[in-house]
mmCIF file of C-alpha atoms in Angstrom:
data_model
loop_
_atom_site.group_PDB
_atom_site.id
_atom_site.type_symbol
_atom_site.label_atom_id
_atom_site.label_comp_id
_atom_site.label_asym_id
_atom_site.label_seq_id
_atom_site.Cartn_x
_atom_site.Cartn_y
_atom_site.Cartn_z
ATOM 1 C CA UNK A 15 76.842 104.010 128.868
ATOM 2 C CA UNK A 16 78.924 102.492 131.662
ATOM 3 C CA UNK A 17 78.705 104.364 135.187
ATOM 4 C CA UNK A 18 82.226 103.077 135.850
ATOM 5 C CA UNK A 19 83.810 104.839 132.756
ATOM 6 C CA UNK A 20 85.120 108.410 132.399
ATOM 7 C CA UNK A 21 82.950 110.323 129.824
ATOM 8 C CA UNK A 22 84.595 112.570 127.146
ATOM 9 C CA UNK A 23 82.813 115.036 124.954
ATOM 10 C CA UNK A 24 83.888 115.246 121.388
ATOM 11 C CA UNK A 25 82.471 117.774 118.883
ATOM 12 C CA UNK A 26 81.841 117.427 115.083
ATOM 13 C CA UNK A 27 82.798 113.945 114.716
ATOM 14 C CA UNK A 28 80.048 113.132 112.156
ATOM 15 C CA UNK A 29 82.657 114.669 109.945
ATOM 16 C CA UNK A 30 85.830 113.756 108.414
ATOM 17 C CA UNK A 31 88.404 113.585 110.955
ATOM 18 C CA UNK A 32 86.255 112.903 113.897
ATOM 19 C CA UNK A 33 84.546 109.878 112.300
ATOM 20 C CA UNK A 34 87.960 108.239 111.890
ATOM 21 C CA UNK A 35 89.125 109.205 115.426
ATOM 22 C CA UNK A 36 85.913 107.782 117.384
ATOM 23 C CA UNK A 37 86.176 104.195 116.126
ATOM 24 C CA UNK A 38 89.881 104.474 116.796
ATOM 25 C CA UNK A 39 89.281 105.648 120.230
ATOM 26 C CA UNK A 40 86.661 103.521 121.393
ATOM 27 C CA UNK A 41 88.585 100.397 120.250
ATOM 28 C CA UNK A 42 91.895 101.536 122.050
ATOM 29 C CA UNK A 43 90.190 102.638 125.388
ATOM 30 C CA UNK A 44 87.581 100.440 126.915
ATOM 31 C CA UNK A 45 87.341 102.626 129.967
ATOM 32 C CA UNK A 46 85.974 105.667 128.151
ATOM 33 C CA UNK A 47 82.638 106.799 127.208
ATOM 34 C CA UNK A 48 82.298 108.859 124.221
ATOM 35 C CA UNK A 49 79.536 111.758 123.709
ATOM 36 C CA UNK A 50 79.522 113.012 120.141
ATOM 37 C CA UNK A 51 77.908 116.382 119.898
ATOM 38 C CA UNK A 52 77.237 117.385 116.087
ATOM 39 C CA UNK A 53 74.977 119.515 114.347
ATOM 40 C CA UNK A 54 75.199 117.448 111.273
ATOM 41 C CA UNK A 55 75.581 120.470 108.706
ATOM 42 C CA UNK A 56 76.373 119.445 105.060
ATOM 43 C CA UNK A 57 79.946 118.122 106.031
ATOM 44 C CA UNK A 58 78.519 115.667 108.829
ATOM 45 C CA UNK A 59 77.095 112.301 107.960
ATOM 46 C CA UNK A 60 76.139 109.591 110.517
ATOM 47 C CA UNK A 61 76.781 107.104 107.782
ATOM 48 C CA UNK A 62 80.498 107.887 108.688
ATOM 49 C CA UNK A 63 79.887 106.417 112.107
ATOM 50 C CA UNK A 64 77.482 103.409 111.303
ATOM 51 C CA UNK A 65 79.953 100.757 112.987
ATOM 52 C CA UNK A 66 79.659 102.626 116.336
ATOM 53 C CA UNK A 67 76.061 103.402 116.643
ATOM 54 C CA UNK A 68 75.401 100.024 118.561
ATOM 55 C CA UNK A 69 78.399 100.627 120.961
ATOM 56 C CA UNK A 70 77.038 101.059 124.269
ATOM 57 C CA UNK A 71 79.789 103.399 125.271
ATOM 58 C CA UNK A 72 78.997 105.688 122.467
ATOM 59 C CA UNK A 73 76.206 108.441 122.391
ATOM 60 C CA UNK A 74 75.431 110.890 119.533
ATOM 61 C CA UNK A 75 73.672 114.001 120.242
ATOM 62 C CA UNK A 76 72.608 116.230 117.484
ATOM 63 C CA UNK A 77 73.040 119.976 118.414
ATOM 64 C CA UNK A 78 74.999 123.170 118.116
ATOM 65 C CA UNK A 79 78.087 123.976 119.980
ATOM 66 C CA UNK A 80 76.966 127.492 120.191
ATOM 67 C CA UNK A 81 73.806 126.444 122.173
ATOM 68 C CA UNK A 82 74.996 127.266 125.654
ATOM 69 C CA UNK A 83 71.979 125.536 127.432
ATOM 70 C CA UNK A 84 72.522 122.321 125.526
ATOM 71 C CA UNK A 85 76.412 122.206 126.183
ATOM 72 C CA UNK A 86 75.701 122.639 130.043
ATOM 73 C CA UNK A 87 73.019 120.021 129.935
ATOM 74 C CA UNK A 88 75.633 117.446 128.368
ATOM 75 C CA UNK A 89 78.178 118.275 130.924
ATOM 76 C CA UNK A 90 75.755 117.708 133.714
ATOM 77 C CA UNK A 91 74.026 114.720 132.229
ATOM 78 C CA UNK A 92 77.157 112.853 131.556
ATOM 79 C CA UNK A 93 79.348 114.241 133.977
ATOM 80 C CA UNK A 94 82.156 115.091 131.198
ATOM 81 C CA UNK A 95 85.812 114.905 132.286
ATOM 82 C CA UNK A 96 87.530 115.945 129.043
ATOM 83 C CA UNK A 97 86.725 117.865 125.726
ATOM 84 C CA UNK A 98 88.245 116.974 122.155
ATOM 85 C CA UNK A 99 86.903 119.791 120.209
ATOM 86 C CA UNK A 100 86.851 118.879 116.425
ATOM 87 C CA UNK A 101 83.827 120.986 115.445
ATOM 88 C CA UNK A 102 84.627 123.631 112.845
ATOM 89 C CA UNK A 103 83.462 125.032 109.335
ATOM 90 C CA UNK A 104 86.531 124.255 107.549
ATOM 91 C CA UNK A 105 86.236 124.774 103.674
ATOM 92 C CA UNK A 106 88.069 127.934 102.684
ATOM 93 C CA UNK A 107 85.993 128.524 99.520
ATOM 94 C CA UNK A 108 82.841 128.511 101.582
ATOM 95 C CA UNK A 109 84.462 130.992 104.140
ATOM 96 C CA UNK A 110 85.387 133.413 101.270
ATOM 97 C CA UNK A 111 81.550 133.349 100.286
ATOM 98 C CA UNK A 112 79.920 133.381 103.565
ATOM 99 C CA UNK A 113 82.412 134.262 106.419
ATOM 100 C CA UNK A 114 79.912 134.832 109.052
ATOM 101 C CA UNK A 115 78.995 131.058 109.697
ATOM 102 C CA UNK A 116 82.851 130.575 110.286
ATOM 103 C CA UNK A 117 82.922 133.226 112.862
ATOM 104 C CA UNK A 118 79.928 131.865 114.613
ATOM 105 C CA UNK A 119 80.795 128.192 114.697
ATOM 106 C CA UNK A 120 84.623 128.380 114.939
ATOM 107 C CA UNK A 121 84.954 131.478 117.383
ATOM 108 C CA UNK A 122 81.740 131.643 119.397
ATOM 109 C CA UNK A 123 81.240 127.851 119.456
ATOM 110 C CA UNK A 124 84.615 127.267 120.911
ATOM 111 C CA UNK A 125 84.020 130.102 123.335
ATOM 112 C CA UNK A 126 80.856 128.278 124.578
ATOM 113 C CA UNK A 127 82.503 125.026 124.899
ATOM 114 C CA UNK A 128 85.418 126.029 127.104
ATOM 115 C CA UNK A 129 83.820 128.592 128.929
ATOM 116 C CA UNK A 130 81.207 125.752 130.144
ATOM 117 C CA UNK A 131 84.017 123.431 130.640
ATOM 118 C CA UNK A 132 85.972 125.944 132.843
ATOM 119 C CA UNK A 133 82.921 126.656 134.918
ATOM 120 C CA UNK A 134 81.739 123.032 135.372
ATOM 121 C CA UNK A 135 85.555 121.818 136.309
ATOM 122 C CA UNK A 136 87.040 124.749 138.227
ATOM 123 C CA UNK A 137 85.736 126.806 141.310
ATOM 124 C CA UNK A 138 87.952 129.882 140.248
ATOM 125 C CA UNK A 139 90.975 130.556 138.466
ATOM 126 C CA UNK A 140 93.556 127.924 139.146
ATOM 127 C CA UNK A 141 91.443 125.996 141.415
ATOM 128 C CA UNK A 142 89.759 122.719 140.274
ATOM 129 C CA UNK A 143 86.856 121.242 141.962
ATOM 130 C CA UNK A 144 87.646 117.886 143.673
ATOM 131 C CA UNK A 145 87.536 115.010 141.218
ATOM 132 C CA UNK A 146 88.098 117.164 138.055
ATOM 133 C CA UNK A 147 91.913 117.881 138.634
ATOM 134 C CA UNK A 148 92.751 115.789 135.556
ATOM 135 C CA UNK A 149 90.022 117.194 133.072
ATOM 136 C CA UNK A 150 91.478 118.527 129.810
ATOM 137 C CA UNK A 151 90.344 120.662 126.886
ATOM 138 C CA UNK A 152 91.874 119.688 123.610
ATOM 139 C CA UNK A 153 91.212 122.011 120.796
ATOM 140 C CA UNK A 154 92.102 120.842 117.216
ATOM 141 C CA UNK A 155 93.159 123.474 114.850
ATOM 142 C CA UNK A 156 94.984 123.929 111.761
ATOM 143 C CA UNK A 157 98.326 124.929 110.058
ATOM 144 C CA UNK A 158 96.663 127.522 108.082
ATOM 145 C CA UNK A 159 96.697 129.899 110.979
ATOM 146 C CA UNK A 160 100.276 130.437 110.153
ATOM 147 C CA UNK A 161 99.585 132.039 106.886
ATOM 148 C CA UNK A 162 101.850 131.131 104.071
ATOM 149 C CA UNK A 163 105.393 130.068 103.635
ATOM 150 C CA UNK A 164 108.201 130.763 100.778
ATOM 151 C CA UNK A 165 109.415 127.936 98.490
ATOM 152 C CA UNK A 166 112.592 127.496 100.748
ATOM 153 C CA UNK A 167 112.119 123.930 101.910
ATOM 154 C CA UNK A 168 114.110 124.783 104.896
ATOM 155 C CA UNK A 169 111.236 127.166 105.865
ATOM 156 C CA UNK A 170 108.518 125.359 108.086
ATOM 157 C CA UNK A 171 105.820 126.286 110.432
ATOM 158 C CA UNK A 172 106.739 125.631 113.948
ATOM 159 C CA UNK A 173 104.825 126.076 117.303
ATOM 160 C CA UNK A 174 106.711 129.546 117.641
ATOM 161 C CA UNK A 175 105.610 130.833 114.105
ATOM 162 C CA UNK A 176 103.682 134.114 114.371
ATOM 163 C CA UNK A 177 100.061 133.942 113.294
ATOM 164 C CA UNK A 178 99.181 135.335 110.022
ATOM 165 C CA UNK A 179 95.810 133.959 108.844
ATOM 166 C CA UNK A 180 94.970 135.061 105.386
ATOM 167 C CA UNK A 181 91.305 133.663 104.851
ATOM 168 C CA UNK A 182 88.117 134.009 106.866
ATOM 169 C CA UNK A 183 88.389 130.404 107.750
ATOM 170 C CA UNK A 184 92.052 130.700 109.079
ATOM 171 C CA UNK A 185 91.144 133.857 110.973
ATOM 172 C CA UNK A 186 88.394 132.073 112.580
ATOM 173 C CA UNK A 187 90.556 129.262 113.874
ATOM 174 C CA UNK A 188 93.349 131.589 114.981
ATOM 175 C CA UNK A 189 90.699 133.325 117.002
ATOM 176 C CA UNK A 190 89.417 130.119 118.741
ATOM 177 C CA UNK A 191 93.385 129.066 119.214
ATOM 178 C CA UNK A 192 93.717 132.457 121.150
ATOM 179 C CA UNK A 193 90.537 131.869 123.205
ATOM 180 C CA UNK A 194 91.907 128.399 124.308
ATOM 181 C CA UNK A 195 95.101 129.773 124.973
ATOM 182 C CA UNK A 196 93.688 132.518 127.103
ATOM 183 C CA UNK A 197 91.684 130.075 129.412
ATOM 184 C CA UNK A 198 95.033 128.375 130.230
ATOM 185 C CA UNK A 199 96.927 131.436 131.015
ATOM 186 C CA UNK A 200 94.035 133.408 132.841
ATOM 187 C CA UNK A 201 92.280 130.572 134.540
ATOM 188 C CA UNK A 202 94.805 127.801 134.645
ATOM 189 C CA UNK A 203 92.602 125.529 132.533
ATOM 190 C CA UNK A 204 94.291 122.419 131.344
ATOM 191 C CA UNK A 205 94.143 122.809 127.637
ATOM 192 C CA UNK A 206 96.408 121.678 124.758
ATOM 193 C CA UNK A 207 96.137 122.687 121.060
ATOM 194 C CA UNK A 208 97.029 120.602 117.977
ATOM 195 C CA UNK A 209 97.593 122.440 114.760
ATOM 196 C CA UNK A 210 97.617 119.799 111.756
ATOM 197 C CA UNK A 211 98.334 120.016 108.038
ATOM 198 C CA UNK A 212 95.956 118.940 105.260
ATOM 199 C CA UNK A 213 94.475 115.638 106.119
ATOM 200 C CA UNK A 214 93.673 112.886 103.670
ATOM 201 C CA UNK A 215 91.920 109.551 103.819
ATOM 202 C CA UNK A 216 88.627 107.778 104.040
ATOM 203 C CA UNK A 217 85.456 109.677 104.797
ATOM 204 C CA UNK A 218 86.646 113.017 103.484
ATOM 205 C CA UNK A 219 83.839 114.928 102.319
ATOM 206 C CA UNK A 220 83.469 115.140 98.605
ATOM 207 C CA UNK A 221 84.021 118.995 98.367
ATOM 208 C CA UNK A 222 87.854 118.445 99.299
ATOM 209 C CA UNK A 223 90.677 118.431 96.982
ATOM 210 C CA UNK A 224 91.400 114.620 96.998
ATOM 211 C CA UNK A 225 87.912 113.233 96.864
ATOM 212 C CA UNK A 226 87.103 115.755 93.963
ATOM 213 C CA UNK A 227 90.013 114.539 91.820
ATOM 214 C CA UNK A 228 88.808 110.797 92.432
ATOM 215 C CA UNK A 229 85.223 111.717 91.726
ATOM 216 C CA UNK A 230 85.609 113.651 88.726
ATOM 217 C CA UNK A 231 88.111 111.223 87.263
ATOM 218 C CA UNK A 232 85.535 108.565 87.788
ATOM 219 C CA UNK A 233 82.723 110.376 86.075
ATOM 220 C CA UNK A 234 84.814 111.704 83.317
ATOM 221 C CA UNK A 235 84.543 115.305 84.410
ATOM 222 C CA UNK A 236 87.230 118.018 84.158
ATOM 223 C CA UNK A 237 89.423 117.654 87.069
ATOM 224 C CA UNK A 238 89.738 121.477 88.344
ATOM 225 C CA UNK A 239 93.129 122.520 89.489
ATOM 226 C CA UNK A 240 93.549 126.258 90.977
ATOM 227 C CA UNK A 241 95.994 128.680 89.302
ATOM 228 C CA UNK A 242 99.191 126.982 88.056
ATOM 229 C CA UNK A 243 98.751 123.958 90.320
ATOM 230 C CA UNK A 244 101.825 124.562 92.086
ATOM 231 C CA UNK A 245 100.520 125.440 95.573
ATOM 232 C CA UNK A 246 102.129 123.337 98.043
ATOM 233 C CA UNK A 247 100.531 121.289 100.926
ATOM 234 C CA UNK A 248 101.969 119.085 103.545
ATOM 235 C CA UNK A 249 99.779 115.858 103.453
ATOM 236 C CA UNK A 250 98.981 113.625 106.682
ATOM 237 C CA UNK A 251 96.891 110.580 106.570
ATOM 238 C CA UNK A 252 93.763 110.867 108.658
ATOM 239 C CA UNK A 253 94.496 107.930 111.007
ATOM 240 C CA UNK A 254 98.004 109.166 111.735
ATOM 241 C CA UNK A 255 96.475 112.476 112.977
ATOM 242 C CA UNK A 256 94.240 110.496 115.015
ATOM 243 C CA UNK A 257 97.052 108.971 116.729
ATOM 244 C CA UNK A 258 98.799 112.087 117.201
ATOM 245 C CA UNK A 259 95.699 113.598 118.914
ATOM 246 C CA UNK A 260 95.592 110.566 121.178
ATOM 247 C CA UNK A 261 99.203 111.179 122.336
ATOM 248 C CA UNK A 262 98.680 114.971 122.916
ATOM 249 C CA UNK A 263 95.303 114.418 124.773
ATOM 250 C CA UNK A 264 96.882 111.950 127.126
ATOM 251 C CA UNK A 265 100.475 113.181 127.203
ATOM 252 C CA UNK A 266 100.952 116.486 126.168
ATOM 253 C CA UNK A 267 102.055 119.159 128.432
ATOM 254 C CA UNK A 268 99.594 121.591 129.786
ATOM 255 C CA UNK A 269 99.112 124.685 127.861
ATOM 256 C CA UNK A 270 101.267 123.722 124.949
ATOM 257 C CA UNK A 271 100.780 123.647 121.192
ATOM 258 C CA UNK A 272 101.849 120.537 119.124
ATOM 259 C CA UNK A 273 101.981 120.696 115.512
ATOM 260 C CA UNK A 274 101.295 117.622 113.653
ATOM 261 C CA UNK A 275 102.300 117.127 109.992
ATOM 262 C CA UNK A 276 103.003 114.218 107.465
ATOM 263 C CA UNK A 277 106.259 115.702 106.083
ATOM 264 C CA UNK A 278 104.709 114.888 102.638
ATOM 265 C CA UNK A 279 104.979 118.417 100.862
ATOM 266 C CA UNK A 280 103.191 118.068 97.314
ATOM 267 C CA UNK A 281 101.977 120.468 94.901
ATOM 268 C CA UNK A 282 98.210 120.252 94.056
ATOM 269 C CA UNK A 283 99.302 119.104 90.378
ATOM 270 C CA UNK A 284 101.352 116.470 91.841
ATOM 271 C CA UNK A 285 98.615 115.234 93.865
ATOM 272 C CA UNK A 286 96.304 115.145 90.844
ATOM 273 C CA UNK A 287 98.963 113.291 88.793
ATOM 274 C CA UNK A 288 99.635 110.640 91.430
ATOM 275 C CA UNK A 289 95.797 109.980 91.894
ATOM 276 C CA UNK A 290 95.474 109.591 87.875
ATOM 277 C CA UNK A 291 98.204 107.372 87.701
ATOM 278 C CA UNK A 292 97.016 105.037 90.012
ATOM 279 C CA UNK A 293 93.521 105.141 88.631
ATOM 280 C CA UNK A 294 95.164 104.260 85.172
ATOM 281 C CA UNK A 295 96.232 100.995 86.844
ATOM 282 C CA UNK A 296 93.493 100.349 89.200
ATOM 283 C CA UNK A 297 90.319 101.358 86.906
ATOM 284 C CA UNK A 298 91.676 101.826 83.143
ATOM 285 C CA UNK A 299 90.070 104.368 80.941
ATOM 286 C CA UNK A 300 88.848 101.351 78.728
ATOM 287 C CA UNK A 301 87.114 99.874 81.693
ATOM 288 C CA UNK A 302 85.315 102.917 82.811
ATOM 289 C CA UNK A 303 81.933 102.753 81.509
ATOM 290 C CA UNK A 304 81.064 106.508 82.392
ATOM 291 C CA UNK A 305 83.915 107.768 79.996
ATOM 292 C CA UNK A 306 83.178 105.195 77.291
ATOM 293 C CA UNK A 307 79.330 106.043 77.215
ATOM 294 C CA UNK A 308 80.384 109.738 77.053
ATOM 295 C CA UNK A 309 82.672 109.119 74.124
ATOM 296 C CA UNK A 310 85.347 111.258 75.678
ATOM 297 C CA UNK A 311 88.440 110.922 73.337
ATOM 298 C CA UNK A 312 91.122 110.633 76.117
ATOM 299 C CA UNK A 313 94.048 108.222 76.609
ATOM 300 C CA UNK A 314 94.481 108.477 80.506
ATOM 301 C CA UNK A 315 92.956 110.306 83.615
ATOM 302 C CA UNK A 316 95.536 113.300 83.269
ATOM 303 C CA UNK A 317 93.654 114.185 80.099
ATOM 304 C CA UNK A 318 90.813 115.496 82.499
ATOM 305 C CA UNK A 319 92.965 118.043 84.348
ATOM 306 C CA UNK A 320 92.101 121.550 83.698
ATOM 307 C CA UNK A 321 93.428 124.785 85.047
ATOM 308 C CA UNK A 322 90.726 127.179 86.579
ATOM 309 C CA UNK A 323 90.954 130.735 88.069
ATOM 310 C CA UNK A 324 92.640 130.897 91.280
ATOM 311 C CA UNK A 325 91.040 130.896 94.527
ATOM 312 C CA UNK A 326 91.161 134.661 96.213
ATOM 313 C CA UNK A 327 94.089 135.141 98.510
ATOM 314 C CA UNK A 328 95.354 131.500 97.769
ATOM 315 C CA UNK A 329 98.235 130.694 100.337
ATOM 316 C CA UNK A 330 101.251 129.339 98.293
ATOM 317 C CA UNK A 331 102.814 126.837 100.790
ATOM 318 C CA UNK A 332 102.113 125.030 104.042
ATOM 319 C CA UNK A 333 104.681 122.865 105.688
ATOM 320 C CA UNK A 334 104.757 121.708 109.233
ATOM 321 C CA UNK A 335 108.018 120.992 111.396
ATOM 322 C CA UNK A 336 106.517 118.058 113.577
ATOM 323 C CA UNK A 337 109.898 117.845 115.630
ATOM 324 C CA UNK A 338 108.280 118.746 118.999
ATOM 325 C CA UNK A 339 105.438 115.868 119.076
ATOM 326 C CA UNK A 340 108.076 113.509 117.512
ATOM 327 C CA UNK A 341 110.781 114.146 120.265
ATOM 328 C CA UNK A 342 108.517 115.036 123.274
ATOM 329 C CA UNK A 343 105.764 112.274 122.479
ATOM 330 C CA UNK A 344 107.375 109.838 120.175
ATOM 331 C CA UNK A 345 104.866 110.169 117.453
ATOM 332 C CA UNK A 346 105.526 109.239 113.859
ATOM 333 C CA UNK A 347 103.421 108.978 110.892
ATOM 334 C CA UNK A 348 102.907 105.071 109.862
ATOM 335 C CA UNK A 349 101.666 106.050 106.397
ATOM 336 C CA UNK A 350 103.985 107.307 103.650
ATOM 337 C CA UNK A 351 102.161 109.359 101.255
ATOM 338 C CA UNK A 352 102.207 106.430 98.694
ATOM 339 C CA UNK A 353 100.824 103.972 100.880
ATOM 340 C CA UNK A 354 98.237 106.545 102.328
ATOM 341 C CA UNK A 355 96.879 107.747 98.756
ATOM 342 C CA UNK A 356 96.577 104.187 97.828
ATOM 343 C CA UNK A 357 94.300 103.079 100.734
ATOM 344 C CA UNK A 358 92.230 106.388 100.147
ATOM 345 C CA UNK A 359 91.783 105.622 96.505
ATOM 346 C CA UNK A 360 90.692 102.035 97.544
ATOM 347 C CA UNK A 361 88.046 103.458 99.771
ATOM 348 C CA UNK A 362 86.726 105.693 97.261
ATOM 349 C CA UNK A 363 86.341 103.141 94.587
ATOM 350 C CA UNK A 364 84.453 101.025 96.956
ATOM 351 C CA UNK A 365 82.341 104.192 98.065
ATOM 352 C CA UNK A 366 81.416 104.901 94.200
ATOM 353 C CA UNK A 367 80.880 101.126 93.402
ATOM 354 C CA UNK A 368 83.783 100.592 91.408
ATOM 355 C CA UNK A 369 85.703 97.300 91.796
ATOM 356 C CA UNK A 370 88.723 96.274 89.917
#
């Protein structure tokens, strides 16, 4: 790694969002070294970062963000000047089945990271050590901390919306947000928080909604949709999210929170129908060997959609008001949902070895 470059610690970047962020960030900022600390749980895969592994400005370290000794070693060994904290357990269904790991990683892990950063960068509250005055801790969070919205399209999550998390996952993220906030107000640490809406795009783990719809359609398996399929989410293309993180890390005001959303509200059923319609054109049923060999009597991919028992405590609607990041920092989503979902499907068709 270049001794002339500033080194930033990124966590959890073998996962979905981080593995899109690192190639983007390395390419845009040649004067940064990046250290990626990731435990490589089920959701992390180094194949996601294959294009970066030979970059001399990139270093991967396998380890747990809860391991204070390791985190302290990384700060000292690489003279860390900034943190962008992606690492989190994030699947709501898993948090319902096993909440303890979400508390450990999302709460205790965030505390470990920010406490080490504070003690490495600062002499005491509100007094930075020399050469560390510009160091920043950027915490990546979620819109789920705000709870749920009514069907009124004028009702949106804003940075001032009171927290009301409804799942163990969102409760653990809300807790981590509060820890980060406290280190700014109590110690004067330079922090920023971003709360994003549902991301989609290349490299997302197979368990998530959009990859599940694509995978099951291609293999001729039922496409499961919770409840009545009318739960609404605001969808954000992952690279647009990465660009928003970049802006907030470099230009966001100290101690502030910025919501990043795509202004693309869709029901889960609309998402499934959109993907099925595109697949009908890109990879028609008559060309799908898996479906032909299974002798399924279906005319199009929508015939695979089935409604299943709803998730416990399933929030009805999320939608973000991104006005603050748009007006203060000039951020805009480059991808419409139509262009973003087309790019996403193309990537998964390639991943699964399907070419039209």
